[in-house]
Amino acid sequence: MVTIDLYDKTAEYFKALSHPTRIKIIELLSRNEMCVCEMMAVLNLDQSHISRHLMVLRANGIVKDSREGTKIYYTLKNKDIVKIIDEVKKIVGE
């Protein structure tokens, strides 16, 4: 039997995916690791906007970061998230 805690965690995970910018960030990171400055150029958004979304994704265990000098690079913790997004896109695109 699935515990209520697992349902809560699952709902929070899906909430983290509930913004178009976060989905775009996930899709970018599925290709390669990126720093915020690179995401800014691709998404045409300011640093604070992207950082806020990365904070949500990191808090939910979707992305992880690593520091190289003065830059922080972000990667997906588990690339299977892209499969979930692709499946949902198929469903809503029908």
Coordinates of C-alpha atoms in Angstrom, one line a residue:
M1 CA 0.0 0.0 0.0
V2 CA 1.2 3.5 -0.9
T3 CA 1.6 5.8 2.1
I4 CA 0.0 9.3 2.2
D5 CA 3.6 10.7 2.5
L6 CA 4.4 9.3 -0.9
Y7 CA 1.3 10.9 -2.4
D8 CA 2.3 14.2 -0.9
K9 CA 5.8 13.9 -2.3
T10 CA 4.5 13.0 -5.7
A11 CA 2.1 16.0 -5.7
E12 CA 5.0 18.3 -4.8
Y13 CA 7.1 16.8 -7.5
F14 CA 4.4 17.5 -10.1
K15 CA 3.9 21.0 -8.7
A16 CA 7.6 21.7 -9.4
L17 CA 6.8 20.9 -13.1
S18 CA 3.8 23.2 -13.2
H19 CA 5.5 26.2 -14.8
P20 CA 6.5 26.4 -18.5
T21 CA 9.9 27.9 -17.7
R22 CA 10.8 25.0 -15.4
I23 CA 9.8 22.6 -18.2
K24 CA 12.0 24.5 -20.6
I25 CA 14.9 24.5 -18.1
I26 CA 14.5 20.7 -17.7
E27 CA 14.6 20.2 -21.5
L28 CA 17.7 22.4 -21.8
L29 CA 19.5 20.4 -19.1
S30 CA 18.5 17.1 -20.7
R31 CA 21.0 18.0 -23.5
N32 CA 23.9 19.1 -21.3
E33 CA 24.8 20.9 -18.1
M34 CA 24.5 24.7 -18.1
C35 CA 25.1 27.7 -16.0
V36 CA 22.5 30.4 -15.3
C37 CA 24.2 32.8 -17.8
E38 CA 23.8 30.2 -20.6
M39 CA 20.2 29.6 -19.7
M40 CA 19.6 33.4 -19.7
A41 CA 20.8 33.6 -23.3
V42 CA 18.7 30.7 -24.6
L43 CA 15.5 31.5 -22.7
N44 CA 15.8 35.3 -22.9
L45 CA 15.1 35.7 -19.2
D46 CA 16.9 37.5 -16.4
Q47 CA 19.1 35.9 -13.8
S48 CA 16.7 36.2 -10.9
H49 CA 13.8 34.6 -12.9
I50 CA 15.9 31.6 -13.8
S51 CA 17.4 31.3 -10.3
R52 CA 13.9 31.2 -8.7
H53 CA 12.9 28.4 -10.9
L54 CA 16.1 26.5 -10.4
M55 CA 15.6 26.8 -6.6
V56 CA 12.2 25.0 -6.9
L57 CA 13.7 22.3 -9.2
R58 CA 16.6 21.8 -6.8
A59 CA 14.4 21.7 -3.7
N60 CA 12.4 18.9 -5.3
G61 CA 15.5 16.9 -6.3
I62 CA 15.1 17.4 -10.0
V63 CA 18.3 19.3 -10.6
K64 CA 21.7 19.3 -8.9
D65 CA 24.5 21.8 -9.1
S66 CA 28.3 21.8 -9.1
R67 CA 30.7 24.7 -8.9
E68 CA 33.5 25.3 -11.3
G69 CA 35.4 28.4 -10.3
T70 CA 32.9 31.2 -10.0
K71 CA 30.2 29.5 -12.1
I72 CA 27.6 27.1 -10.9
Y73 CA 26.5 24.4 -13.4
Y74 CA 23.2 22.6 -13.3
T75 CA 22.4 19.1 -14.4
L76 CA 19.4 16.8 -14.1
K77 CA 19.5 14.4 -11.2
N78 CA 17.6 11.8 -13.2
K79 CA 17.0 12.2 -17.0
D80 CA 13.8 10.1 -16.8
I81 CA 12.0 13.3 -16.0
V82 CA 12.2 14.1 -19.7
K83 CA 10.3 10.9 -20.5
I84 CA 7.5 12.0 -18.1
I85 CA 7.3 15.5 -19.7
D86 CA 7.3 13.9 -23.2
E87 CA 4.4 11.6 -22.3
V88 CA 2.4 14.5 -20.9
K89 CA 3.1 16.5 -24.0
K90 CA 1.7 13.6 -26.1
I91 CA -1.4 13.4 -23.9
V92 CA -2.2 17.1 -24.0
G93 CA -1.3 17.4 -27.7
E94 CA -4.0 14.9 -28.7

